Tab-separated table of C-alpha atoms in Angstrom:
chain	number	residue	atom	x	y	z
Z	1	MET	CA	0.000	0.000	0.000
Z	2	ALA	CA	2.319	2.710	-1.225
Z	3	GLY	CA	1.314	6.288	-1.939
Z	4	SER	CA	2.098	9.752	-0.862
Z	5	ILE	CA	2.008	10.644	2.773
Z	6	GLU	CA	-1.111	12.712	2.248
Z	7	GLU	CA	-2.938	9.750	0.670
Z	8	LEU	CA	-1.816	7.420	3.438
Z	9	LEU	CA	-2.909	9.885	6.118
Z	10	ASP	CA	-6.255	10.363	4.369
Z	11	ILE	CA	-6.804	6.576	4.316
Z	12	LEU	CA	-5.791	6.307	7.977
Z	13	TYR	CA	-8.169	9.141	8.883
Z	14	THR	CA	-11.032	7.474	6.990
Z	15	GLU	CA	-10.279	4.133	8.699
Z	16	ILE	CA	-10.445	5.681	12.134
Z	17	GLU	CA	-13.510	7.742	11.308
Z	18	GLU	CA	-15.426	4.716	9.983
Z	19	ALA	CA	-14.323	2.472	12.839
Z	20	LYS	CA	-17.000	1.105	15.185
Z	21	ASN	CA	-17.525	2.884	18.462
Z	22	MET	CA	-16.815	1.086	21.675
Z	23	PRO	CA	-19.837	0.131	23.672
Z	24	LEU	CA	-20.993	2.923	25.941
Z	25	ASN	CA	-18.216	5.257	24.720
Z	26	ASN	CA	-18.445	7.513	21.656
Z	27	ASP	CA	-14.876	8.784	21.960
Z	28	LYS	CA	-13.224	5.396	21.557
Z	29	CYS	CA	-13.392	3.045	18.620
Z	30	VAL	CA	-12.246	-0.361	17.492
Z	31	VAL	CA	-9.839	-0.569	14.534
Z	32	GLU	CA	-7.943	-3.354	12.928
Z	33	ARG	CA	-4.615	-3.104	14.605
Z	34	ASP	CA	-2.503	-4.711	11.863
Z	35	ARG	CA	-4.096	-2.680	9.142
Z	36	VAL	CA	-3.581	0.660	10.988
Z	37	LEU	CA	-0.020	-0.276	11.963
Z	38	ASP	CA	0.761	-1.127	8.333
Z	39	MET	CA	-0.512	2.287	7.298
Z	40	ILE	CA	1.604	3.965	9.962
Z	41	ASP	CA	4.623	1.975	8.771
Z	42	ASP	CA	3.934	3.112	5.221
Z	43	VAL	CA	3.747	6.712	6.429
Z	44	LYS	CA	7.052	6.241	8.288
Z	45	ALA	CA	8.623	4.687	5.213
Z	46	GLU	CA	7.290	7.446	2.981
Z	47	LEU	CA	8.203	10.250	5.370
Z	48	PRO	CA	11.987	10.290	4.631
Z	49	VAL	CA	11.247	10.275	0.888
Z	50	GLU	CA	8.855	13.235	1.250
Z	51	ILE	CA	11.322	15.059	3.491
Z	52	LYS	CA	14.078	14.413	0.965
Z	53	ARG	CA	11.799	15.708	-1.814
Z	54	ALA	CA	10.997	18.785	0.281
Z	55	LYS	CA	14.684	19.344	0.985
Z	56	ASP	CA	15.432	18.940	-2.732
Z	57	LEU	CA	12.686	21.425	-3.553
Z	58	VAL	CA	14.081	23.885	-0.996
Z	59	ALA	CA	17.608	23.379	-2.359
Z	60	ASN	CA	16.388	23.806	-5.929
Z	61	LYS	CA	14.483	26.897	-4.853
Z	62	ASN	CA	17.625	28.265	-3.182
Z	63	ASP	CA	19.713	27.437	-6.271
Z	64	TYR	CA	17.117	29.105	-8.490
Z	65	ILE	CA	17.037	32.184	-6.244
Z	66	ALA	CA	20.850	32.348	-6.155
Z	67	SER	CA	21.005	31.954	-9.946
Z	68	ALA	CA	18.351	34.632	-10.408
Z	69	LYS	CA	20.234	36.894	-7.998
Z	70	ARG	CA	23.501	36.340	-9.911
Z	71	GLU	CA	21.724	37.038	-13.186
Z	72	ALA	CA	20.097	40.175	-11.741
Z	73	ASP	CA	23.470	41.327	-10.364
Z	74	GLY	CA	25.050	40.747	-13.789
Z	75	MET	CA	22.274	42.683	-15.490
Z	76	ARG	CA	22.607	45.498	-12.939
Z	77	GLN	CA	26.378	45.557	-13.489
Z	78	GLN	CA	25.885	45.672	-17.276
Z	79	ALA	CA	23.382	48.511	-16.880
Z	80	GLU	CA	25.792	50.426	-14.634
Z	81	ASP	CA	28.643	49.876	-17.109
Z	82	TYR	CA	26.430	51.013	-19.970
Z	83	ALA	CA	25.338	54.102	-18.012
Z	84	ARG	CA	28.980	54.849	-17.174
Z	85	ARG	CA	29.926	54.542	-20.865
Z	86	LEU	CA	27.088	56.870	-21.829
Z	87	ILE	CA	28.176	59.363	-19.186
Z	88	ASN	CA	31.784	59.110	-20.371
Z	89	GLU	CA	30.707	59.495	-23.999
Z	90	ASP	CA	28.594	62.495	-23.018
Z	91	ALA	CA	31.582	63.944	-21.162
Z	92	ILE	CA	33.785	63.283	-24.203
Z	93	VAL	CA	31.248	64.984	-26.461
Z	94	ARG	CA	31.034	67.985	-24.115
Z	95	GLU	CA	34.837	68.128	-23.951
Z	96	ALA	CA	35.088	67.902	-27.750
Z	97	GLU	CA	32.483	70.645	-28.158
Z	98	ALA	CA	34.367	72.860	-25.693
Z	99	ARG	CA	37.642	72.190	-27.509
Z	100	ALA	CA	35.970	72.920	-30.856
Z	101	ALA	CA	34.673	76.213	-29.464
Z	102	GLU	CA	38.202	77.076	-28.276
Z	103	ILE	CA	39.666	76.215	-31.691
Z	104	ILE	CA	37.026	78.328	-33.430
Z	105	ALA	CA	37.697	81.255	-31.071
Z	106	GLU	CA	41.446	80.946	-31.679
Z	107	ALA	CA	40.882	80.782	-35.449
Z	108	GLU	CA	38.648	83.855	-35.305
Z	109	ASP	CA	41.303	85.717	-33.268
Z	110	GLN	CA	43.994	84.726	-35.772
Z	111	CYS	CA	41.706	85.761	-38.620
Z	112	ARG	CA	41.182	89.185	-37.019
Z	113	MET	CA	44.921	89.572	-36.432
Z	114	LEU	CA	45.739	88.527	-40.022
Z	115	LYS	CA	43.069	90.845	-41.394
Z	116	HIS	CA	44.458	93.712	-39.297
Z	117	ALA	CA	48.027	92.920	-40.372
Z	118	ALA	CA	46.946	92.694	-44.034
Z	119	SER	CA	45.133	96.017	-43.749
Z	120	GLU	CA	48.205	97.637	-42.207
Z	121	TYR	CA	50.424	96.127	-44.892
Z	122	CYS	CA	48.128	97.341	-47.681
Z	123	GLU	CA	47.888	100.795	-46.105
Z	124	ASP	CA	51.685	100.960	-45.814
Z	125	ALA	CA	52.183	99.703	-49.384
Z	126	LEU	CA	49.689	102.221	-50.752
Z	127	ARG	CA	51.341	105.021	-48.759
Z	128	ARG	CA	54.734	104.063	-50.165
Z	129	VAL	CA	53.311	103.871	-53.700
Z	130	GLU	CA	51.676	107.260	-53.197
Z	131	GLU	CA	54.978	108.711	-51.961
Z	132	ALA	CA	56.840	107.146	-54.887
Z	133	VAL	CA	54.273	108.497	-57.355
Z	134	ALA	CA	54.476	111.938	-55.715
Z	135	ASP	CA	58.280	111.820	-55.870
Z	136	ALA	CA	58.106	110.712	-59.510
Z	137	TYR	CA	55.616	113.475	-60.275
Z	138	ASP	CA	57.889	116.029	-58.649
Z	139	GLU	CA	60.821	114.644	-60.627
Z	140	VAL	CA	58.831	114.850	-63.878
Z	141	LYS	CA	57.833	118.468	-63.127
Z	142	HIS	CA	61.425	119.342	-62.282
Z	143	SER	CA	62.683	117.623	-65.464
Z	144	ARG	CA	60.116	119.469	-67.603
Z	145	ALA	CA	61.101	122.758	-66.060
Z	146	LYS	CA	64.754	122.028	-66.822
Z	147	PHE	CA	63.811	121.006	-70.328
Z	148	ARG	CA	61.874	124.228	-70.889
Z	149	SER	CA	64.677	126.375	-69.603
Z	150	ALA	CA	67.180	124.471	-71.710
Z	151	LEU	CA	64.936	124.811	-74.728
Z	152	GLY	CA	64.468	128.517	-74.081
Z	153	ALA	CA	68.209	129.055	-73.723
Z	154	ALA	CA	68.845	127.091	-76.903
Z	155	GLU	CA	66.503	129.215	-78.979
Z	156	GLY	CA	68.068	132.324	-77.561
Z	157	ALA	CA	65.028	134.478	-77.908
Z	158	PRO	CA	62.688	134.918	-75.046
Z	159	GLN	CA	59.935	136.145	-77.349
Z	160	GLN	CA	58.444	133.879	-79.855
Z	161	ARG	CA	56.461	134.657	-82.823
Z	162	GLN	CA	52.992	133.573	-82.292
Z	163	ASP	CA	51.775	133.460	-85.817
Z	164	ASN	CA	54.149	130.795	-87.182
Z	165	ARG	CA	54.791	128.752	-84.087
Z	166	ARG	CA	52.640	127.078	-81.626
Z	167	ALA	CA	52.842	128.205	-78.040
Z	168	MET	CA	55.086	126.067	-75.885
Z	169	TYR	CA	53.514	124.057	-73.087
Z	170	ASP	CA	53.974	125.831	-69.737
Z	171	ALA	CA	54.508	123.141	-67.038
Z	172	GLU	CA	54.776	125.674	-64.218
Z	173	ALA	CA	51.446	127.225	-65.132
Z	174	ASP	CA	49.945	123.769	-65.365
Z	175	GLU	CA	51.475	122.922	-61.965
Z	176	ASP	CA	50.017	126.099	-60.462
Z	177	GLU	CA	46.571	125.113	-61.778
Z	178	TYR	CA	46.987	121.623	-60.333
Z	179	GLU	CA	47.912	123.000	-56.909
Z	180	ASP	CA	44.966	125.431	-57.000
Z	181	GLU	CA	42.581	122.510	-57.607
Z	182	ASP	CA	43.850	120.699	-54.492
């Protein structure tokens, strides 16, 4: 008569409940001794197996809980690592943006300095060209004046006849007009 402990206890309970009452006493009954003892022996025999199964279930439960805890800890660690990487990447991006802003500011400063230097250079070059042109103009005026006086001395006559000759260009008069315009 093998079965689980619960089945054996249910059968034993039914046996006692259906047993005949003792005469003049409702609390006591008559049962078949051998049959009830066999059932108790079966319960005793089955009890270590059930306890072992319960212990195995508890151990399996503990193993499952420990495995789940390890898995949860691993997932938590992965999430923390991922969050740390994101934070580091965000920090790297912010650092790169700050560095880019610095580089742009430096480039703009250099651009302003180069533009200023180029403007100064152009201004200086134009001033020198203007001075050279002015010096050349003065030299041309001086050379024309010398030429006129040399031409006048070569002809020997200060008066010229106006009907046959054209009037000579007067650089000094032209120079005076030029200076009056300024």
